[in-house]
């Protein structure tokens, strides 16, 4: 079976920017639904994909360790050789974080998992929030996800802590257009590509 994946092709740090209280665009009913107040990000990362560019706005206070790890990955070039959105589940999340460069995958595989962020109050997951994925206490590595919708299911585990957000306009223009035909991972009843095969691709 052929695998059709959308790639996160290049990620670059574009520095600090003020948060916008509203999204731009035509003043119609659809665009009015995109208006939202965002916290001011500490820095913004531009992501180029095969579906167009979007930006991740990082809020360090939400998850200091997660934000620091993400910045380290960006500045080290982790994303530059292509990273597949391998898990795209409509109305839930899109997951990524496996480099197509085998040497980078091997290098980061030797980095100890990230400790859980201990914060006074974890933000409730909303549409467009970005977080590292984990499978237990202190288990976060390189995989992250973006939520398609507000969630009451996510955020109860200490390793599920948002460190940033994608604006609703970028969600509409880019993230919502990611291919979701495979559904969830095999373990959850879908047919998403095997992560091991992605990690071994070059």
PDB file of C-alpha atoms in Angstrom:
ATOM      1  CA  UNK A   1       0.000   0.000   0.000  1.00  0.00           C
ATOM      2  CA  UNK A   2       1.332   3.407  -0.936  1.00  0.00           C
ATOM      3  CA  UNK A   3       1.794   5.829   1.917  1.00  0.00           C
ATOM      4  CA  UNK A   4       0.606   9.394   1.365  1.00  0.00           C
ATOM      5  CA  UNK A   5       1.988  11.675   4.059  1.00  0.00           C
ATOM      6  CA  UNK A   6       2.054  15.421   4.409  1.00  0.00           C
ATOM      7  CA  UNK A   7       5.523  16.593   5.388  1.00  0.00           C
ATOM      8  CA  UNK A   8       6.677  19.253   7.780  1.00  0.00           C
ATOM      9  CA  UNK A   9       9.568  20.223   5.573  1.00  0.00           C
ATOM     10  CA  UNK A  10      11.356  23.067   7.370  1.00  0.00           C
ATOM     11  CA  UNK A  11      11.028  24.846  10.690  1.00  0.00           C
ATOM     12  CA  UNK A  12      12.697  28.125  11.572  1.00  0.00           C
ATOM     13  CA  UNK A  13      12.713  30.396  14.594  1.00  0.00           C
ATOM     14  CA  UNK A  14      11.371  33.811  13.644  1.00  0.00           C
ATOM     15  CA  UNK A  15      11.734  35.484  17.045  1.00  0.00           C
ATOM     16  CA  UNK A  16       9.329  37.240  19.341  1.00  0.00           C
ATOM     17  CA  UNK A  17       6.092  38.750  18.153  1.00  0.00           C
ATOM     18  CA  UNK A  18       3.041  40.266  19.776  1.00  0.00           C
ATOM     19  CA  UNK A  19      -0.035  38.108  20.015  1.00  0.00           C
ATOM     20  CA  UNK A  20      -2.902  39.145  17.780  1.00  0.00           C
ATOM     21  CA  UNK A  21      -6.284  39.535  19.428  1.00  0.00           C
ATOM     22  CA  UNK A  22      -8.099  38.832  16.150  1.00  0.00           C
ATOM     23  CA  UNK A  23      -7.390  36.993  12.948  1.00  0.00           C
ATOM     24  CA  UNK A  24      -7.272  38.866   9.654  1.00  0.00           C
ATOM     25  CA  UNK A  25      -9.323  38.224   6.580  1.00  0.00           C
ATOM     26  CA  UNK A  26     -12.708  39.183   5.170  1.00  0.00           C
ATOM     27  CA  UNK A  27     -15.300  40.325   7.676  1.00  0.00           C
ATOM     28  CA  UNK A  28     -17.876  37.603   7.160  1.00  0.00           C
ATOM     29  CA  UNK A  29     -19.553  35.078   9.451  1.00  0.00           C
ATOM     30  CA  UNK A  30     -16.821  32.492   8.888  1.00  0.00           C
ATOM     31  CA  UNK A  31     -13.960  34.844   9.669  1.00  0.00           C
ATOM     32  CA  UNK A  32     -15.716  36.234  12.738  1.00  0.00           C
ATOM     33  CA  UNK A  33     -15.509  32.761  14.249  1.00  0.00           C
ATOM     34  CA  UNK A  34     -11.721  32.965  14.007  1.00  0.00           C
ATOM     35  CA  UNK A  35     -11.475  35.912  16.387  1.00  0.00           C
ATOM     36  CA  UNK A  36      -9.853  34.942  19.666  1.00  0.00           C
ATOM     37  CA  UNK A  37      -7.577  36.433  22.309  1.00  0.00           C
ATOM     38  CA  UNK A  38      -4.200  34.710  22.565  1.00  0.00           C
ATOM     39  CA  UNK A  39      -1.493  34.948  25.216  1.00  0.00           C
ATOM     40  CA  UNK A  40       1.624  36.779  24.080  1.00  0.00           C
ATOM     41  CA  UNK A  41       4.150  34.193  22.834  1.00  0.00           C
ATOM     42  CA  UNK A  42       7.783  34.188  23.927  1.00  0.00           C
ATOM     43  CA  UNK A  43       8.815  33.245  20.402  1.00  0.00           C
ATOM     44  CA  UNK A  44       7.272  32.037  17.177  1.00  0.00           C
ATOM     45  CA  UNK A  45       8.398  29.219  14.905  1.00  0.00           C
ATOM     46  CA  UNK A  46       7.495  29.203  11.206  1.00  0.00           C
ATOM     47  CA  UNK A  47       6.749  25.778   9.775  1.00  0.00           C
ATOM     48  CA  UNK A  48       6.766  25.123   6.024  1.00  0.00           C
ATOM     49  CA  UNK A  49       4.771  22.108   4.903  1.00  0.00           C
ATOM     50  CA  UNK A  50       3.588  20.552   1.668  1.00  0.00           C
ATOM     51  CA  UNK A  51       0.179  22.043   2.466  1.00  0.00           C
ATOM     52  CA  UNK A  52       1.469  25.552   3.136  1.00  0.00           C
ATOM     53  CA  UNK A  53       3.100  27.447   6.032  1.00  0.00           C
ATOM     54  CA  UNK A  54       1.858  27.811   9.579  1.00  0.00           C
ATOM     55  CA  UNK A  55       3.339  29.133  12.814  1.00  0.00           C
ATOM     56  CA  UNK A  56       3.688  27.722  16.305  1.00  0.00           C
ATOM     57  CA  UNK A  57       3.483  30.388  18.998  1.00  0.00           C
ATOM     58  CA  UNK A  58       5.393  29.199  22.070  1.00  0.00           C
ATOM     59  CA  UNK A  59       4.360  30.209  25.608  1.00  0.00           C
ATOM     60  CA  UNK A  60       7.183  29.164  27.918  1.00  0.00           C
ATOM     61  CA  UNK A  61       5.195  29.570  31.155  1.00  0.00           C
ATOM     62  CA  UNK A  62       2.764  26.876  30.046  1.00  0.00           C
ATOM     63  CA  UNK A  63       5.471  24.200  29.964  1.00  0.00           C
ATOM     64  CA  UNK A  64       9.040  25.491  30.486  1.00  0.00           C
ATOM     65  CA  UNK A  65      10.738  22.149  29.873  1.00  0.00           C
ATOM     66  CA  UNK A  66       8.625  21.343  26.834  1.00  0.00           C
ATOM     67  CA  UNK A  67       9.164  24.786  25.325  1.00  0.00           C
ATOM     68  CA  UNK A  68      12.917  24.528  25.874  1.00  0.00           C
ATOM     69  CA  UNK A  69      13.101  21.063  24.273  1.00  0.00           C
ATOM     70  CA  UNK A  70      11.090  22.213  21.263  1.00  0.00           C
ATOM     71  CA  UNK A  71      13.399  25.185  20.754  1.00  0.00           C
ATOM     72  CA  UNK A  72      16.428  22.921  21.038  1.00  0.00           C
ATOM     73  CA  UNK A  73      14.985  20.637  18.360  1.00  0.00           C
ATOM     74  CA  UNK A  74      14.280  23.569  16.050  1.00  0.00           C
ATOM     75  CA  UNK A  75      17.723  25.133  16.454  1.00  0.00           C
ATOM     76  CA  UNK A  76      19.476  21.779  15.984  1.00  0.00           C
ATOM     77  CA  UNK A  77      17.784  21.252  12.608  1.00  0.00           C
ATOM     78  CA  UNK A  78      15.658  18.304  13.703  1.00  0.00           C
ATOM     79  CA  UNK A  79      12.849  19.205  11.294  1.00  0.00           C
ATOM     80  CA  UNK A  80      14.893  20.313   8.307  1.00  0.00           C
ATOM     81  CA  UNK A  81      15.002  16.986   6.435  1.00  0.00           C
ATOM     82  CA  UNK A  82      11.279  16.348   6.591  1.00  0.00           C
ATOM     83  CA  UNK A  83       8.980  15.149   9.360  1.00  0.00           C
ATOM     84  CA  UNK A  84       5.770  13.297   8.519  1.00  0.00           C
ATOM     85  CA  UNK A  85       2.360  13.985  10.004  1.00  0.00           C
ATOM     86  CA  UNK A  86       1.858  10.265  10.545  1.00  0.00           C
ATOM     87  CA  UNK A  87      -1.238  10.349  12.770  1.00  0.00           C
ATOM     88  CA  UNK A  88      -4.122  12.568  11.655  1.00  0.00           C
ATOM     89  CA  UNK A  89      -7.375  11.925  13.510  1.00  0.00           C
ATOM     90  CA  UNK A  90     -10.278  14.185  12.574  1.00  0.00           C
ATOM     91  CA  UNK A  91     -11.686  16.195  15.501  1.00  0.00           C
ATOM     92  CA  UNK A  92      -8.901  14.921  17.766  1.00  0.00           C
ATOM     93  CA  UNK A  93      -5.255  15.591  16.885  1.00  0.00           C
ATOM     94  CA  UNK A  94      -2.422  15.454  14.378  1.00  0.00           C
ATOM     95  CA  UNK A  95       0.843  13.904  15.585  1.00  0.00           C
ATOM     96  CA  UNK A  96       4.386  14.202  14.211  1.00  0.00           C
ATOM     97  CA  UNK A  97       7.999  14.201  15.398  1.00  0.00           C
ATOM     98  CA  UNK A  98       9.923  11.450  13.592  1.00  0.00           C
ATOM     99  CA  UNK A  99      12.731  12.795  11.410  1.00  0.00           C
ATOM    100  CA  UNK A 100      13.176  11.262   7.967  1.00  0.00           C
ATOM    101  CA  UNK A 101      16.929  11.580   8.535  1.00  0.00           C
ATOM    102  CA  UNK A 102      18.017   8.300  10.125  1.00  0.00           C
ATOM    103  CA  UNK A 103      21.108   9.801  11.772  1.00  0.00           C
ATOM    104  CA  UNK A 104      18.987  12.508  13.430  1.00  0.00           C
ATOM    105  CA  UNK A 105      16.505   9.897  14.623  1.00  0.00           C
ATOM    106  CA  UNK A 106      19.339   7.828  16.090  1.00  0.00           C
ATOM    107  CA  UNK A 107      20.911  10.880  17.727  1.00  0.00           C
ATOM    108  CA  UNK A 108      17.715  11.984  19.426  1.00  0.00           C
ATOM    109  CA  UNK A 109      16.927   8.403  20.384  1.00  0.00           C
ATOM    110  CA  UNK A 110      19.896   8.593  22.747  1.00  0.00           C
ATOM    111  CA  UNK A 111      18.652  11.762  24.442  1.00  0.00           C
ATOM    112  CA  UNK A 112      16.991  11.005  27.804  1.00  0.00           C
ATOM    113  CA  UNK A 113      13.210  11.493  27.886  1.00  0.00           C
ATOM    114  CA  UNK A 114      12.020  14.843  29.105  1.00  0.00           C
ATOM    115  CA  UNK A 115      10.822  15.194  32.688  1.00  0.00           C
ATOM    116  CA  UNK A 116       7.201  16.214  33.135  1.00  0.00           C
ATOM    117  CA  UNK A 117       6.559  19.924  33.475  1.00  0.00           C
ATOM    118  CA  UNK A 118       5.392  20.903  36.950  1.00  0.00           C
ATOM    119  CA  UNK A 119       3.296  24.050  36.605  1.00  0.00           C
ATOM    120  CA  UNK A 120       0.786  25.699  38.902  1.00  0.00           C
ATOM    121  CA  UNK A 121      -2.028  25.372  36.379  1.00  0.00           C
ATOM    122  CA  UNK A 122      -2.025  23.448  33.121  1.00  0.00           C
ATOM    123  CA  UNK A 123      -3.989  25.213  30.367  1.00  0.00           C
ATOM    124  CA  UNK A 124      -7.016  23.290  29.182  1.00  0.00           C
ATOM    125  CA  UNK A 125      -6.524  21.958  25.672  1.00  0.00           C
ATOM    126  CA  UNK A 126      -8.188  24.077  23.015  1.00  0.00           C
ATOM    127  CA  UNK A 127      -8.227  23.854  19.240  1.00  0.00           C
ATOM    128  CA  UNK A 128      -4.721  24.478  17.903  1.00  0.00           C
ATOM    129  CA  UNK A 129      -2.798  23.777  21.117  1.00  0.00           C
ATOM    130  CA  UNK A 130       0.602  22.095  20.716  1.00  0.00           C
ATOM    131  CA  UNK A 131       2.037  19.570  23.173  1.00  0.00           C
ATOM    132  CA  UNK A 132       4.599  16.814  23.387  1.00  0.00           C
ATOM    133  CA  UNK A 133       3.196  13.292  23.311  1.00  0.00           C
ATOM    134  CA  UNK A 134       4.061  10.820  26.034  1.00  0.00           C
ATOM    135  CA  UNK A 135       3.179   7.367  27.268  1.00  0.00           C
ATOM    136  CA  UNK A 136       3.714   7.699  30.995  1.00  0.00           C
ATOM    137  CA  UNK A 137       5.493   9.811  33.606  1.00  0.00           C
ATOM    138  CA  UNK A 138       8.641  11.562  32.300  1.00  0.00           C
ATOM    139  CA  UNK A 139       8.304   9.922  28.870  1.00  0.00           C
ATOM    140  CA  UNK A 140       8.289  12.805  26.353  1.00  0.00           C
ATOM    141  CA  UNK A 141      10.829  12.475  23.530  1.00  0.00           C
ATOM    142  CA  UNK A 142      10.481  14.163  20.102  1.00  0.00           C
ATOM    143  CA  UNK A 143       6.868  13.547  19.133  1.00  0.00           C
ATOM    144  CA  UNK A 144       4.388  16.391  19.403  1.00  0.00           C
ATOM    145  CA  UNK A 145       0.759  16.907  18.487  1.00  0.00           C
ATOM    146  CA  UNK A 146      -1.674  19.675  17.600  1.00  0.00           C
ATOM    147  CA  UNK A 147      -5.287  19.437  18.721  1.00  0.00           C
ATOM    148  CA  UNK A 148      -8.025  19.762  16.103  1.00  0.00           C
ATOM    149  CA  UNK A 149     -10.641  20.715  18.682  1.00  0.00           C
ATOM    150  CA  UNK A 150     -11.138  21.645  22.324  1.00  0.00           C
ATOM    151  CA  UNK A 151     -10.567  18.558  24.457  1.00  0.00           C
ATOM    152  CA  UNK A 152     -11.644  17.399  27.893  1.00  0.00           C
ATOM    153  CA  UNK A 153      -9.867  14.077  27.330  1.00  0.00           C
ATOM    154  CA  UNK A 154      -6.343  15.493  27.031  1.00  0.00           C
ATOM    155  CA  UNK A 155      -4.396  17.282  29.736  1.00  0.00           C
ATOM    156  CA  UNK A 156      -5.154  15.098  32.732  1.00  0.00           C
ATOM    157  CA  UNK A 157      -1.808  13.284  32.554  1.00  0.00           C
ATOM    158  CA  UNK A 158       1.249  15.279  33.729  1.00  0.00           C
ATOM    159  CA  UNK A 159       3.092  14.638  30.461  1.00  0.00           C
ATOM    160  CA  UNK A 160       0.287  16.220  28.415  1.00  0.00           C
ATOM    161  CA  UNK A 161       1.096  19.906  28.839  1.00  0.00           C
ATOM    162  CA  UNK A 162       0.644  22.457  26.033  1.00  0.00           C
ATOM    163  CA  UNK A 163       3.695  24.581  25.260  1.00  0.00           C
ATOM    164  CA  UNK A 164       2.209  26.663  22.466  1.00  0.00           C
ATOM    165  CA  UNK A 165      -0.563  27.152  19.963  1.00  0.00           C
ATOM    166  CA  UNK A 166      -1.383  27.444  16.280  1.00  0.00           C
ATOM    167  CA  UNK A 167      -3.826  30.250  15.471  1.00  0.00           C
ATOM    168  CA  UNK A 168      -7.302  29.392  14.269  1.00  0.00           C
ATOM    169  CA  UNK A 169      -6.562  30.941  10.890  1.00  0.00           C
ATOM    170  CA  UNK A 170      -3.515  28.699  10.394  1.00  0.00           C
ATOM    171  CA  UNK A 171      -5.570  25.740  11.596  1.00  0.00           C
ATOM    172  CA  UNK A 172      -8.213  26.468   8.962  1.00  0.00           C
ATOM    173  CA  UNK A 173      -5.782  27.197   6.134  1.00  0.00           C
ATOM    174  CA  UNK A 174      -3.238  24.430   6.724  1.00  0.00           C
ATOM    175  CA  UNK A 175      -3.742  21.936   9.556  1.00  0.00           C
ATOM    176  CA  UNK A 176      -7.367  21.152   8.701  1.00  0.00           C
ATOM    177  CA  UNK A 177      -6.235  20.229   5.177  1.00  0.00           C
ATOM    178  CA  UNK A 178      -3.852  17.456   6.261  1.00  0.00           C
ATOM    179  CA  UNK A 179      -4.632  14.027   4.824  1.00  0.00           C
ATOM    180  CA  UNK A 180      -6.654  12.033   7.365  1.00  0.00           C
ATOM    181  CA  UNK A 181      -7.601   9.012   5.281  1.00  0.00           C
ATOM    182  CA  UNK A 182      -5.582   6.551   7.370  1.00  0.00           C
ATOM    183  CA  UNK A 183      -7.317   7.440  10.620  1.00  0.00           C
ATOM    184  CA  UNK A 184      -5.669   6.614  13.927  1.00  0.00           C
ATOM    185  CA  UNK A 185      -2.764   4.270  14.610  1.00  0.00           C
ATOM    186  CA  UNK A 186      -3.285   0.528  14.250  1.00  0.00           C
ATOM    187  CA  UNK A 187      -3.374   0.025  18.025  1.00  0.00           C
ATOM    188  CA  UNK A 188      -6.362   2.375  18.155  1.00  0.00           C
ATOM    189  CA  UNK A 189      -8.264   0.842  15.247  1.00  0.00           C
ATOM    190  CA  UNK A 190      -6.839   2.893  12.378  1.00  0.00           C
ATOM    191  CA  UNK A 191      -4.439   2.232   9.528  1.00  0.00           C
ATOM    192  CA  UNK A 192      -1.860   4.983  10.101  1.00  0.00           C
ATOM    193  CA  UNK A 193       1.702   4.204   8.902  1.00  0.00           C
ATOM    194  CA  UNK A 194       3.975   2.285  11.260  1.00  0.00           C
ATOM    195  CA  UNK A 195       6.221   4.685  13.180  1.00  0.00           C
ATOM    196  CA  UNK A 196       9.113   2.219  13.005  1.00  0.00           C
ATOM    197  CA  UNK A 197       8.956   2.211   9.207  1.00  0.00           C
ATOM    198  CA  UNK A 198       8.872   6.022   9.136  1.00  0.00           C
ATOM    199  CA  UNK A 199      11.912   6.195  11.405  1.00  0.00           C
ATOM    200  CA  UNK A 200      13.775   3.793   9.124  1.00  0.00           C
ATOM    201  CA  UNK A 201      12.963   5.648   5.909  1.00  0.00           C
ATOM    202  CA  UNK A 202      15.628   7.775   4.280  1.00  0.00           C
TER     203      UNK A 202
END
